[in-house]
mmCIF file of C-alpha atoms in Angstrom:
data_model
loop_
_atom_site.group_PDB
_atom_site.id
_atom_site.type_symbol
_atom_site.label_atom_id
_atom_site.label_comp_id
_atom_site.label_asym_id
_atom_site.label_seq_id
_atom_site.Cartn_x
_atom_site.Cartn_y
_atom_site.Cartn_z
ATOM 1 C CA MET A 170 -36.984 29.926 15.877
ATOM 2 C CA THR A 171 -35.752 31.486 12.230
ATOM 3 C CA THR A 172 -37.192 34.188 11.983
ATOM 4 C CA THR A 173 -36.716 35.143 16.053
ATOM 5 C CA HIS A 174 -33.183 35.085 14.417
ATOM 6 C CA ARG A 175 -33.756 37.156 11.364
ATOM 7 C CA THR A 176 -36.233 39.036 13.389
ATOM 8 C CA ASP A 177 -33.763 39.840 16.745
ATOM 9 C CA GLY A 178 -31.166 40.472 13.317
ATOM 10 C CA ALA A 179 -33.050 43.538 11.819
ATOM 11 C CA ALA A 180 -33.227 44.620 14.611
ATOM 12 C CA ALA A 181 -29.756 45.140 15.153
ATOM 13 C CA GLU A 182 -28.995 46.379 11.140
ATOM 14 C CA HIS A 183 -31.760 48.546 12.583
ATOM 15 C CA LEU A 184 -29.861 49.430 15.448
ATOM 16 C CA GLY A 185 -26.786 50.253 13.507
ATOM 17 C CA THR A 186 -28.300 52.459 11.509
ATOM 18 C CA LEU A 187 -29.597 54.526 14.078
ATOM 19 C CA HIS A 188 -26.050 54.459 15.655
ATOM 20 C CA ASP A 189 -24.353 55.870 12.767
ATOM 21 C CA ARG A 190 -27.303 58.186 11.615
ATOM 22 C CA LEU A 191 -26.140 59.508 15.804
ATOM 23 C CA VAL A 192 -22.438 59.809 15.265
ATOM 24 C CA ALA A 193 -23.120 62.378 11.711
ATOM 25 C CA ARG A 194 -25.139 64.258 12.978
ATOM 26 C CA ALA A 195 -23.297 65.094 16.551
ATOM 27 C CA GLN A 196 -20.083 65.741 13.783
ATOM 28 C CA ALA A 197 -22.279 67.916 11.571
ATOM 29 C CA ASP A 198 -23.388 69.627 14.393
ATOM 30 C CA GLY A 199 -19.410 70.005 16.323
ATOM 31 C CA LEU A 200 -21.423 67.039 18.994
ATOM 32 C CA LEU A 201 -18.952 65.017 18.431
ATOM 33 C CA ASP A 202 -15.082 65.743 19.786
ATOM 34 C CA VAL A 203 -13.358 62.026 19.327
ATOM 35 C CA THR A 204 -14.429 59.372 17.221
ATOM 36 C CA TYR A 205 -12.980 55.889 17.598
ATOM 37 C CA ARG A 206 -13.498 52.403 16.209
ATOM 38 C CA VAL A 207 -11.914 48.714 16.959
ATOM 39 C CA VAL A 208 -10.876 46.865 14.048
ATOM 40 C CA ASP A 209 -8.503 43.484 13.236
ATOM 41 C CA SER A 210 -4.984 43.776 12.153
ATOM 42 C CA PRO A 211 -2.315 41.533 11.442
ATOM 43 C CA VAL A 212 -0.739 42.502 15.727
ATOM 44 C CA GLY A 213 -4.623 42.022 17.088
ATOM 45 C CA ARG A 214 -7.343 44.668 17.544
ATOM 46 C CA LEU A 215 -6.513 47.761 17.342
ATOM 47 C CA LEU A 216 -8.784 50.728 18.673
ATOM 48 C CA VAL A 217 -8.097 53.773 16.707
ATOM 49 C CA ALA A 218 -9.631 56.515 17.220
ATOM 50 C CA ALA A 219 -9.592 61.002 16.320
ATOM 51 C CA GLY A 220 -10.407 64.799 16.434
ATOM 52 C CA GLU A 221 -10.474 67.255 14.081
ATOM 53 C CA SER A 222 -6.767 67.778 14.390
ATOM 54 C CA GLY A 223 -6.109 64.319 13.710
ATOM 55 C CA VAL A 224 -5.580 60.900 15.475
ATOM 56 C CA LEU A 225 -5.137 61.119 18.308
ATOM 57 C CA ARG A 226 -4.655 57.320 20.311
ATOM 58 C CA VAL A 227 -3.725 53.868 18.531
ATOM 59 C CA ALA A 228 -4.032 51.955 21.348
ATOM 60 C CA PHE A 229 -3.691 47.627 20.851
ATOM 61 C CA GLU A 230 -5.348 44.966 22.326
ATOM 62 C CA VAL A 231 -3.273 44.339 25.706
ATOM 63 C CA GLN A 232 -3.085 48.071 26.844
ATOM 64 C CA GLY A 233 -6.756 47.701 27.300
ATOM 65 C CA HIS A 234 -9.205 49.337 25.031
ATOM 66 C CA ALA A 235 -11.678 50.411 27.645
ATOM 67 C CA ASP A 236 -9.061 52.516 29.517
ATOM 68 C CA ALA A 237 -7.500 53.876 26.202
ATOM 69 C CA LEU A 238 -11.541 55.303 26.090
ATOM 70 C CA ALA A 239 -11.310 56.191 29.741
ATOM 71 C CA ASP A 240 -7.986 58.446 28.887
ATOM 72 C CA LEU A 241 -9.013 60.060 26.075
ATOM 73 C CA ALA A 242 -12.853 60.966 28.170
ATOM 74 C CA ALA A 243 -10.591 61.758 30.679
ATOM 75 C CA ARG A 244 -8.043 64.059 29.153
ATOM 76 C CA VAL A 245 -9.507 64.770 25.108
ATOM 77 C CA SER A 246 -13.335 65.152 25.695
ATOM 78 C CA PRO A 247 -16.442 62.883 27.552
ATOM 79 C CA ARG A 248 -18.203 63.285 24.106
ATOM 80 C CA VAL A 249 -16.878 60.415 22.265
ATOM 81 C CA LEU A 250 -19.070 57.990 19.621
ATOM 82 C CA GLU A 251 -18.219 54.861 18.639
ATOM 83 C CA GLY A 252 -17.822 55.157 14.225
ATOM 84 C CA GLY A 253 -18.208 57.510 11.265
ATOM 85 C CA SER A 254 -16.510 58.951 8.899
ATOM 86 C CA ARG A 255 -13.899 60.482 9.858
ATOM 87 C CA LEU A 256 -11.224 57.637 10.247
ATOM 88 C CA ASP A 257 -12.547 56.205 7.173
ATOM 89 C CA PRO A 258 -8.774 57.408 5.972
ATOM 90 C CA VAL A 259 -6.816 56.260 9.128
ATOM 91 C CA LEU A 260 -7.478 52.855 8.730
ATOM 92 C CA ARG A 261 -7.352 52.640 4.876
ATOM 93 C CA GLU A 262 -3.994 53.629 5.250
ATOM 94 C CA LEU A 263 -3.131 50.996 7.745
ATOM 95 C CA ASP A 264 -4.206 48.763 5.516
ATOM 96 C CA GLU A 265 -2.184 49.098 2.975
ATOM 97 C CA TYR A 266 0.431 48.968 5.524
ATOM 98 C CA PHE A 267 0.030 46.163 6.721
ATOM 99 C CA THR A 268 -0.630 44.469 2.924
ATOM 100 C CA GLY A 269 2.538 45.708 2.072
ATOM 101 C CA ALA A 270 1.456 48.826 -0.147
ATOM 102 C CA ARG A 271 2.052 51.990 1.878
ATOM 103 C CA ARG A 272 5.656 53.097 3.307
ATOM 104 C CA ALA A 273 4.474 56.033 4.904
ATOM 105 C CA PHE A 274 1.196 58.120 6.574
ATOM 106 C CA ASP A 275 -0.311 60.822 5.703
ATOM 107 C CA VAL A 276 -3.180 61.154 7.644
ATOM 108 C CA PRO A 277 -2.957 64.327 10.025
ATOM 109 C CA VAL A 278 -2.375 63.324 13.935
ATOM 110 C CA ASP A 279 -3.208 65.019 17.496
ATOM 111 C CA LEU A 280 0.345 65.046 19.470
ATOM 112 C CA ARG A 281 -1.407 66.611 22.588
ATOM 113 C CA LEU A 282 -1.388 62.588 24.575
ATOM 114 C CA THR A 283 2.550 63.337 25.492
ATOM 115 C CA LYS A 284 4.392 66.794 26.694
ATOM 116 C CA GLY A 285 7.490 67.797 26.724
ATOM 117 C CA PHE A 286 10.294 66.348 25.805
ATOM 118 C CA ARG A 287 8.363 62.704 24.999
ATOM 119 C CA ARG A 288 6.582 64.878 22.386
ATOM 120 C CA ALA A 289 10.157 65.343 20.954
ATOM 121 C CA VAL A 290 10.473 61.931 20.379
ATOM 122 C CA VAL A 291 7.839 60.884 19.349
ATOM 123 C CA ALA A 292 8.073 64.326 16.920
ATOM 124 C CA ALA A 293 11.740 62.669 15.901
ATOM 125 C CA LEU A 294 10.704 58.916 15.322
ATOM 126 C CA PRO A 295 9.333 59.377 11.670
ATOM 127 C CA GLN A 296 12.876 60.309 10.862
ATOM 128 C CA VAL A 297 14.244 56.563 11.113
ATOM 129 C CA GLY A 298 12.549 55.360 7.355
ATOM 130 C CA TYR A 299 11.053 52.258 6.721
ATOM 131 C CA GLY A 300 12.843 49.195 7.466
ATOM 132 C CA ALA A 301 14.880 51.046 9.167
ATOM 133 C CA THR A 302 15.684 50.962 12.476
ATOM 134 C CA ALA A 303 18.015 53.052 14.627
ATOM 135 C CA SER A 304 18.335 52.538 19.016
ATOM 136 C CA TYR A 305 17.559 54.715 21.039
ATOM 137 C CA ALA A 306 20.896 55.943 22.190
ATOM 138 C CA GLN A 307 20.787 57.455 18.428
ATOM 139 C CA VAL A 308 17.696 58.743 18.402
ATOM 140 C CA ALA A 309 18.270 60.063 22.266
ATOM 141 C CA ALA A 310 20.550 62.126 20.644
ATOM 142 C CA ALA A 311 18.616 63.377 17.873
ATOM 143 C CA THR A 312 16.682 65.293 20.359
ATOM 144 C CA GLY A 313 19.561 66.725 21.782
ATOM 145 C CA ARG A 314 20.298 64.893 24.922
ATOM 146 C CA PRO A 315 22.070 62.030 23.765
ATOM 147 C CA THR A 316 22.517 61.126 27.958
ATOM 148 C CA ALA A 317 18.602 59.994 27.877
ATOM 149 C CA VAL A 318 18.827 57.329 26.181
ATOM 150 C CA ARG A 319 15.971 55.779 29.282
ATOM 151 C CA ALA A 320 13.558 58.482 28.886
ATOM 152 C CA VAL A 321 13.773 58.174 24.594
ATOM 153 C CA GLY A 322 12.653 54.557 26.079
ATOM 154 C CA THR A 323 9.572 55.536 27.573
ATOM 155 C CA ALA A 324 8.482 57.794 25.291
ATOM 156 C CA CYS A 325 8.771 55.018 22.378
ATOM 157 C CA ALA A 326 6.624 52.990 25.673
ATOM 158 C CA LEU A 327 3.705 55.690 25.858
ATOM 159 C CA ASN A 328 4.254 56.524 21.698
ATOM 160 C CA PRO A 329 -0.327 57.384 21.477
ATOM 161 C CA VAL A 330 -0.721 56.707 18.019
ATOM 162 C CA PRO A 331 1.803 53.346 17.599
ATOM 163 C CA VAL A 332 1.833 52.407 14.594
ATOM 164 C CA LEU A 333 1.203 55.601 12.567
ATOM 165 C CA VAL A 334 4.261 56.842 14.343
ATOM 166 C CA PRO A 335 7.006 53.894 13.734
ATOM 167 C CA CYS A 336 8.476 53.657 17.932
ATOM 168 C CA HIS A 337 8.384 50.059 16.580
ATOM 169 C CA ARG A 338 11.334 51.503 14.627
ATOM 170 C CA VAL A 339 13.505 51.866 18.132
ATOM 171 C CA VAL A 340 15.304 48.910 18.615
ATOM 172 C CA ARG A 341 18.320 47.663 21.668
ATOM 173 C CA SER A 342 22.013 49.247 20.662
ATOM 174 C CA ASP A 343 22.786 45.362 19.644
ATOM 175 C CA GLY A 344 19.974 45.169 17.536
ATOM 176 C CA THR A 345 17.660 43.190 19.516
ATOM 177 C CA PRO A 346 13.940 44.847 19.026
ATOM 178 C CA GLY A 347 13.377 45.599 23.164
ATOM 179 C CA ARG A 348 10.563 46.405 24.409
ATOM 180 C CA TYR A 349 6.687 47.043 22.578
ATOM 181 C CA ALA A 350 3.545 49.084 23.854
ATOM 182 C CA GLY A 351 1.755 45.388 22.147
ATOM 183 C CA GLY A 352 4.273 42.894 23.183
ATOM 184 C CA GLU A 353 7.828 41.785 21.589
ATOM 185 C CA HIS A 354 5.738 39.515 19.086
ATOM 186 C CA ALA A 355 3.637 42.295 18.013
ATOM 187 C CA LYS A 356 7.332 44.270 17.446
ATOM 188 C CA ARG A 357 9.306 41.651 15.846
ATOM 189 C CA LEU A 358 5.968 41.555 13.287
ATOM 190 C CA LEU A 359 6.175 44.495 11.830
ATOM 191 C CA LEU A 360 9.412 44.729 12.055
ATOM 192 C CA ASP A 361 9.690 41.974 10.662
ATOM 193 C CA LEU A 362 6.975 43.586 7.298
ATOM 194 C CA GLU A 363 8.835 46.439 6.824
ATOM 195 C CA ARG A 364 12.425 44.307 5.918
ATOM 196 C CA THR A 365 10.362 41.336 3.652
ATOM 197 C CA THR A 366 8.054 44.204 1.532
ATOM 198 C CA ARG A 367 9.057 44.247 -1.656
ATOM 199 C CA PRO A 368 9.555 47.516 -3.739
ATOM 200 C CA LEU A 369 6.504 48.992 -4.233
ATOM 201 C CA ALA A 370 4.913 49.271 -7.795
ATOM 202 C CA THR A 371 4.938 52.987 -9.665
ATOM 203 C CA GLY A 372 2.172 55.616 -8.274
ATOM 204 C CA ALA A 373 1.677 53.831 -4.086
ATOM 205 C CA ARG A 374 2.651 55.950 -1.530
ATOM 206 C CA GLN A 375 6.493 55.561 -0.223
ATOM 207 C CA ALA A 376 8.087 57.127 2.536
#
């Protein structure tokens, strides 16, 4: 029985190595349009996907990782593979953020999955700094459409790259968190993380 387990483990490791080589070869040959990984985080398992131009998608488990991958395949490219080194920088920055060592993200994001006014809202969200919040009405005013409060809420809900682009910092006018694609618990956790993080040491990344 022990021998069987060892054999199965060796086979799994071998398959993993072959998969990694396949992904690396596909990327080197320009045949890998989207690569993704699913990682653990304080707000649950996150699917993180990127193309050549930047991070395309961050999806919470409650949103359905399979649905997110299907959407990427339909709207970006069917050439989607798991793994590869392309995601190393964003995963490293996410780890730093969740440990309080990072307050702004440097990795490029690709906003092709959002259009029109929704894209304008998403592009404006990084103006809400780490540890701060803004109301949906304030974000609407900042985009030049002060009456489009509900549309701002929709844009935040459909933000393709949450956490990296901080829609969690947009709250109701009374200061309560409001709804969130990752769930209200995830939104509160992110807000609490930023409010309680100690000042960064010299040399750490700040907003």
